[in-house]
């Protein structure tokens, strides 16, 4: 209940963080990580390095599963996942939630479309997406990481609006540049 209240309060009162304030800048190397993710209610291992071997990765951090803004964002990413897949991109959502909670969230809110993972405090820190008042909770930041491991898009704002469209535009631009003809 505390986490739900925290996410909603931050979404309503926090000032948006501009893309320029996102911790990882375009062109920087994204920190590698491995974690447990849930897809369609089933836990499995995930490795950023392995996912990048298949194409770009849309990596988005959100504060907590089953909160208002986080549910809206999950629905929007679920609706767009097939389009991301057509462009060769993998979508993964990350929060500090445990895998048991994410197993349920992946089915109901992510609609079995994409994986959601449990971000360790070290991963939250490495991506510098920590909420100032609670270091175990991430803010809302979306990245697109190219297969070479470099960030090609970064956007931070507590409002879920703009995360899906921004990441989609970045993946489309990457695809156009790398798949000419």
PDB file of C-alpha atoms in Angstrom:
ATOM      1  CA  UNK A   1       0.000   0.000   0.000  1.00  0.00           C
ATOM      2  CA  UNK A   2       2.871   2.400   0.817  1.00  0.00           C
ATOM      3  CA  UNK A   3       4.453   1.839  -2.602  1.00  0.00           C
ATOM      4  CA  UNK A   4       1.133   2.441  -4.384  1.00  0.00           C
ATOM      5  CA  UNK A   5       0.626   5.687  -2.504  1.00  0.00           C
ATOM      6  CA  UNK A   6       4.210   6.728  -3.162  1.00  0.00           C
ATOM      7  CA  UNK A   7       3.936   6.144  -6.911  1.00  0.00           C
ATOM      8  CA  UNK A   8       0.647   8.020  -7.191  1.00  0.00           C
ATOM      9  CA  UNK A   9       1.862  10.918  -5.049  1.00  0.00           C
ATOM     10  CA  UNK A  10       5.044  11.239  -7.087  1.00  0.00           C
ATOM     11  CA  UNK A  11       3.172  11.044 -10.359  1.00  0.00           C
ATOM     12  CA  UNK A  12       0.868  13.841  -9.263  1.00  0.00           C
ATOM     13  CA  UNK A  13       3.374  16.149  -7.575  1.00  0.00           C
ATOM     14  CA  UNK A  14       6.849  15.527  -8.964  1.00  0.00           C
ATOM     15  CA  UNK A  15       8.193  17.839 -11.589  1.00  0.00           C
ATOM     16  CA  UNK A  16       9.022  16.034 -14.815  1.00  0.00           C
ATOM     17  CA  UNK A  17      12.671  15.275 -15.388  1.00  0.00           C
ATOM     18  CA  UNK A  18      13.723  16.383 -18.840  1.00  0.00           C
ATOM     19  CA  UNK A  19      15.559  14.111 -21.254  1.00  0.00           C
ATOM     20  CA  UNK A  20      18.628  16.237 -20.665  1.00  0.00           C
ATOM     21  CA  UNK A  21      18.495  15.190 -17.009  1.00  0.00           C
ATOM     22  CA  UNK A  22      18.320  11.473 -17.753  1.00  0.00           C
ATOM     23  CA  UNK A  23      21.346   9.843 -16.160  1.00  0.00           C
ATOM     24  CA  UNK A  24      22.578   7.978 -19.208  1.00  0.00           C
ATOM     25  CA  UNK A  25      23.096  10.263 -22.157  1.00  0.00           C
ATOM     26  CA  UNK A  26      22.699   9.395 -25.814  1.00  0.00           C
ATOM     27  CA  UNK A  27      25.953   7.818 -26.991  1.00  0.00           C
ATOM     28  CA  UNK A  28      26.902   6.390 -23.590  1.00  0.00           C
ATOM     29  CA  UNK A  29      27.351   2.665 -23.019  1.00  0.00           C
ATOM     30  CA  UNK A  30      24.416   1.129 -21.134  1.00  0.00           C
ATOM     31  CA  UNK A  31      25.412  -0.889 -18.054  1.00  0.00           C
ATOM     32  CA  UNK A  32      25.038  -4.621 -18.632  1.00  0.00           C
ATOM     33  CA  UNK A  33      22.812  -6.572 -16.251  1.00  0.00           C
ATOM     34  CA  UNK A  34      21.094  -9.906 -15.791  1.00  0.00           C
ATOM     35  CA  UNK A  35      17.931 -10.434 -13.769  1.00  0.00           C
ATOM     36  CA  UNK A  36      14.758 -12.453 -13.388  1.00  0.00           C
ATOM     37  CA  UNK A  37      11.904 -11.356 -15.631  1.00  0.00           C
ATOM     38  CA  UNK A  38       8.343 -12.494 -16.010  1.00  0.00           C
ATOM     39  CA  UNK A  39       6.631 -13.013 -19.336  1.00  0.00           C
ATOM     40  CA  UNK A  40       3.041 -14.258 -19.371  1.00  0.00           C
ATOM     41  CA  UNK A  41       3.312 -15.078 -15.675  1.00  0.00           C
ATOM     42  CA  UNK A  42       6.416 -17.242 -16.004  1.00  0.00           C
ATOM     43  CA  UNK A  43       9.718 -16.282 -14.430  1.00  0.00           C
ATOM     44  CA  UNK A  44      12.851 -16.681 -16.535  1.00  0.00           C
ATOM     45  CA  UNK A  45      16.370 -15.279 -16.713  1.00  0.00           C
ATOM     46  CA  UNK A  46      17.126 -12.173 -18.785  1.00  0.00           C
ATOM     47  CA  UNK A  47      20.473 -10.835 -19.965  1.00  0.00           C
ATOM     48  CA  UNK A  48      20.768  -7.419 -21.593  1.00  0.00           C
ATOM     49  CA  UNK A  49      23.803  -8.612 -23.550  1.00  0.00           C
ATOM     50  CA  UNK A  50      21.852 -11.550 -25.009  1.00  0.00           C
ATOM     51  CA  UNK A  51      18.842  -9.385 -25.872  1.00  0.00           C
ATOM     52  CA  UNK A  52      21.087  -6.864 -27.673  1.00  0.00           C
ATOM     53  CA  UNK A  53      22.363  -9.741 -29.820  1.00  0.00           C
ATOM     54  CA  UNK A  54      18.874  -9.854 -31.358  1.00  0.00           C
ATOM     55  CA  UNK A  55      18.395  -6.103 -31.930  1.00  0.00           C
ATOM     56  CA  UNK A  56      17.691  -2.888 -30.039  1.00  0.00           C
ATOM     57  CA  UNK A  57      16.263  -3.017 -26.525  1.00  0.00           C
ATOM     58  CA  UNK A  58      13.571  -0.692 -25.213  1.00  0.00           C
ATOM     59  CA  UNK A  59      14.348  -0.629 -21.500  1.00  0.00           C
ATOM     60  CA  UNK A  60      11.913   1.287 -19.365  1.00  0.00           C
ATOM     61  CA  UNK A  61      11.978   1.760 -15.617  1.00  0.00           C
ATOM     62  CA  UNK A  62       8.805   2.413 -13.629  1.00  0.00           C
ATOM     63  CA  UNK A  63       8.189   2.906  -9.878  1.00  0.00           C
ATOM     64  CA  UNK A  64       5.842   0.047  -8.950  1.00  0.00           C
ATOM     65  CA  UNK A  65       3.542  -2.531 -10.506  1.00  0.00           C
ATOM     66  CA  UNK A  66      -0.215  -2.059 -10.142  1.00  0.00           C
ATOM     67  CA  UNK A  67      -0.044   1.690  -9.504  1.00  0.00           C
ATOM     68  CA  UNK A  68      -2.035   4.080 -11.682  1.00  0.00           C
ATOM     69  CA  UNK A  69       0.710   5.578 -13.868  1.00  0.00           C
ATOM     70  CA  UNK A  70       2.635   2.332 -14.091  1.00  0.00           C
ATOM     71  CA  UNK A  71      -0.483   0.447 -15.227  1.00  0.00           C
ATOM     72  CA  UNK A  72      -1.210   3.069 -17.900  1.00  0.00           C
ATOM     73  CA  UNK A  73       2.364   2.801 -19.173  1.00  0.00           C
ATOM     74  CA  UNK A  74       2.261  -1.019 -19.200  1.00  0.00           C
ATOM     75  CA  UNK A  75      -0.960  -0.971 -21.236  1.00  0.00           C
ATOM     76  CA  UNK A  76       0.583   1.444 -23.756  1.00  0.00           C
ATOM     77  CA  UNK A  77       3.727  -0.667 -24.136  1.00  0.00           C
ATOM     78  CA  UNK A  78       1.564  -3.805 -24.487  1.00  0.00           C
ATOM     79  CA  UNK A  79      -0.376  -2.188 -27.337  1.00  0.00           C
ATOM     80  CA  UNK A  80       2.875  -1.230 -29.088  1.00  0.00           C
ATOM     81  CA  UNK A  81       4.869  -4.421 -28.506  1.00  0.00           C
ATOM     82  CA  UNK A  82       3.966  -6.062 -31.827  1.00  0.00           C
ATOM     83  CA  UNK A  83       5.147  -2.945 -33.678  1.00  0.00           C
ATOM     84  CA  UNK A  84       8.409  -2.953 -31.703  1.00  0.00           C
ATOM     85  CA  UNK A  85       8.888  -6.648 -32.568  1.00  0.00           C
ATOM     86  CA  UNK A  86       8.373  -5.930 -36.286  1.00  0.00           C
ATOM     87  CA  UNK A  87      11.313  -3.550 -36.015  1.00  0.00           C
ATOM     88  CA  UNK A  88      13.425  -6.186 -34.232  1.00  0.00           C
ATOM     89  CA  UNK A  89      13.262  -4.520 -30.824  1.00  0.00           C
ATOM     90  CA  UNK A  90      12.775  -6.183 -27.447  1.00  0.00           C
ATOM     91  CA  UNK A  91      10.701  -4.375 -24.799  1.00  0.00           C
ATOM     92  CA  UNK A  92      11.452  -4.899 -21.128  1.00  0.00           C
ATOM     93  CA  UNK A  93      10.003  -3.028 -18.159  1.00  0.00           C
ATOM     94  CA  UNK A  94      11.945  -2.842 -14.897  1.00  0.00           C
ATOM     95  CA  UNK A  95      10.957  -1.983 -11.337  1.00  0.00           C
ATOM     96  CA  UNK A  96      12.135  -2.825  -7.849  1.00  0.00           C
ATOM     97  CA  UNK A  97       9.195  -5.204  -7.411  1.00  0.00           C
ATOM     98  CA  UNK A  98       9.733  -8.884  -6.608  1.00  0.00           C
ATOM     99  CA  UNK A  99       9.239 -11.529  -9.274  1.00  0.00           C
ATOM    100  CA  UNK A 100       6.049 -12.898  -7.650  1.00  0.00           C
ATOM    101  CA  UNK A 101       4.304  -9.542  -8.057  1.00  0.00           C
ATOM    102  CA  UNK A 102       5.714  -9.183 -11.584  1.00  0.00           C
ATOM    103  CA  UNK A 103       4.356 -12.607 -12.567  1.00  0.00           C
ATOM    104  CA  UNK A 104       0.842 -11.220 -11.969  1.00  0.00           C
ATOM    105  CA  UNK A 105       1.604  -7.798 -13.509  1.00  0.00           C
ATOM    106  CA  UNK A 106       2.980  -9.411 -16.685  1.00  0.00           C
ATOM    107  CA  UNK A 107      -0.314 -11.209 -17.266  1.00  0.00           C
ATOM    108  CA  UNK A 108      -2.878  -8.607 -16.260  1.00  0.00           C
ATOM    109  CA  UNK A 109      -1.291  -5.250 -17.115  1.00  0.00           C
ATOM    110  CA  UNK A 110       1.388  -6.207 -19.663  1.00  0.00           C
ATOM    111  CA  UNK A 111      -1.138  -8.526 -21.299  1.00  0.00           C
ATOM    112  CA  UNK A 112       1.435 -11.289 -21.863  1.00  0.00           C
ATOM    113  CA  UNK A 113       3.101  -9.088 -24.498  1.00  0.00           C
ATOM    114  CA  UNK A 114       6.493  -8.212 -22.996  1.00  0.00           C
ATOM    115  CA  UNK A 115       8.699  -9.108 -20.061  1.00  0.00           C
ATOM    116  CA  UNK A 116       8.928  -7.166 -16.825  1.00  0.00           C
ATOM    117  CA  UNK A 117      11.948  -7.608 -14.613  1.00  0.00           C
ATOM    118  CA  UNK A 118      13.020  -7.121 -11.060  1.00  0.00           C
ATOM    119  CA  UNK A 119      15.624  -4.349 -10.946  1.00  0.00           C
ATOM    120  CA  UNK A 120      18.140  -4.710  -8.174  1.00  0.00           C
ATOM    121  CA  UNK A 121      19.199  -1.614  -6.247  1.00  0.00           C
ATOM    122  CA  UNK A 122      22.536  -1.883  -8.103  1.00  0.00           C
ATOM    123  CA  UNK A 123      20.787  -1.765 -11.502  1.00  0.00           C
ATOM    124  CA  UNK A 124      18.581   1.143 -10.415  1.00  0.00           C
ATOM    125  CA  UNK A 125      21.730   2.978  -9.303  1.00  0.00           C
ATOM    126  CA  UNK A 126      23.733   2.063 -12.425  1.00  0.00           C
ATOM    127  CA  UNK A 127      21.026   3.549 -14.635  1.00  0.00           C
ATOM    128  CA  UNK A 128      20.681   6.484 -12.177  1.00  0.00           C
ATOM    129  CA  UNK A 129      16.911   6.161 -12.040  1.00  0.00           C
ATOM    130  CA  UNK A 130      16.625   6.194  -8.245  1.00  0.00           C
ATOM    131  CA  UNK A 131      13.810   8.133  -6.657  1.00  0.00           C
ATOM    132  CA  UNK A 132      15.510  10.572  -4.261  1.00  0.00           C
ATOM    133  CA  UNK A 133      13.374   9.644  -1.244  1.00  0.00           C
ATOM    134  CA  UNK A 134      13.485   5.858  -1.751  1.00  0.00           C
ATOM    135  CA  UNK A 135      16.587   4.272  -3.311  1.00  0.00           C
ATOM    136  CA  UNK A 136      14.860   0.915  -3.835  1.00  0.00           C
ATOM    137  CA  UNK A 137      12.277   2.500  -6.170  1.00  0.00           C
ATOM    138  CA  UNK A 138      13.034   3.749  -9.657  1.00  0.00           C
ATOM    139  CA  UNK A 139      11.658   6.826 -11.326  1.00  0.00           C
ATOM    140  CA  UNK A 140      10.028   6.615 -14.767  1.00  0.00           C
ATOM    141  CA  UNK A 141      12.793   6.607 -17.389  1.00  0.00           C
ATOM    142  CA  UNK A 142      12.827   5.022 -20.830  1.00  0.00           C
ATOM    143  CA  UNK A 143      15.904   4.122 -22.849  1.00  0.00           C
ATOM    144  CA  UNK A 144      16.482   2.659 -26.276  1.00  0.00           C
ATOM    145  CA  UNK A 145      19.758   0.780 -26.442  1.00  0.00           C
ATOM    146  CA  UNK A 146      21.260  -0.113 -29.836  1.00  0.00           C
ATOM    147  CA  UNK A 147      22.759  -3.580 -30.393  1.00  0.00           C
ATOM    148  CA  UNK A 148      26.248  -2.095 -29.852  1.00  0.00           C
ATOM    149  CA  UNK A 149      25.178  -1.324 -26.271  1.00  0.00           C
ATOM    150  CA  UNK A 150      24.993   2.442 -26.707  1.00  0.00           C
ATOM    151  CA  UNK A 151      22.036   4.539 -25.601  1.00  0.00           C
ATOM    152  CA  UNK A 152      20.264   6.076 -28.604  1.00  0.00           C
ATOM    153  CA  UNK A 153      17.299   7.536 -26.680  1.00  0.00           C
ATOM    154  CA  UNK A 154      16.729   8.616 -23.076  1.00  0.00           C
ATOM    155  CA  UNK A 155      13.605  10.185 -21.589  1.00  0.00           C
ATOM    156  CA  UNK A 156      12.639  10.751 -17.948  1.00  0.00           C
ATOM    157  CA  UNK A 157       9.263  12.012 -16.741  1.00  0.00           C
ATOM    158  CA  UNK A 158       6.935  10.730 -14.036  1.00  0.00           C
ATOM    159  CA  UNK A 159       3.976  11.162 -16.402  1.00  0.00           C
ATOM    160  CA  UNK A 160       3.676   7.969 -18.489  1.00  0.00           C
ATOM    161  CA  UNK A 161       2.694   9.994 -21.583  1.00  0.00           C
ATOM    162  CA  UNK A 162       5.421  10.196 -24.184  1.00  0.00           C
ATOM    163  CA  UNK A 163       7.455   7.158 -23.180  1.00  0.00           C
ATOM    164  CA  UNK A 164       6.026   4.785 -25.791  1.00  0.00           C
ATOM    165  CA  UNK A 165       5.924   7.322 -28.629  1.00  0.00           C
ATOM    166  CA  UNK A 166       9.456   8.513 -27.881  1.00  0.00           C
ATOM    167  CA  UNK A 167      10.932   5.027 -27.767  1.00  0.00           C
ATOM    168  CA  UNK A 168       9.008   3.982 -30.891  1.00  0.00           C
ATOM    169  CA  UNK A 169      10.288   7.012 -32.828  1.00  0.00           C
ATOM    170  CA  UNK A 170      13.850   6.177 -31.764  1.00  0.00           C
ATOM    171  CA  UNK A 171      13.528   2.515 -32.800  1.00  0.00           C
ATOM    172  CA  UNK A 172      12.013   3.520 -36.154  1.00  0.00           C
ATOM    173  CA  UNK A 173      14.870   5.973 -36.778  1.00  0.00           C
ATOM    174  CA  UNK A 174      17.434   3.301 -35.856  1.00  0.00           C
ATOM    175  CA  UNK A 175      15.716   0.762 -38.101  1.00  0.00           C
ATOM    176  CA  UNK A 176      15.588   3.171 -41.037  1.00  0.00           C
ATOM    177  CA  UNK A 177      19.300   3.939 -40.659  1.00  0.00           C
ATOM    178  CA  UNK A 178      20.318   0.273 -40.381  1.00  0.00           C
ATOM    179  CA  UNK A 179      17.919  -1.371 -42.836  1.00  0.00           C
ATOM    180  CA  UNK A 180      18.106   0.782 -45.925  1.00  0.00           C
ATOM    181  CA  UNK A 181      16.424  -0.574 -48.981  1.00  0.00           C
TER     182      UNK A 181
END
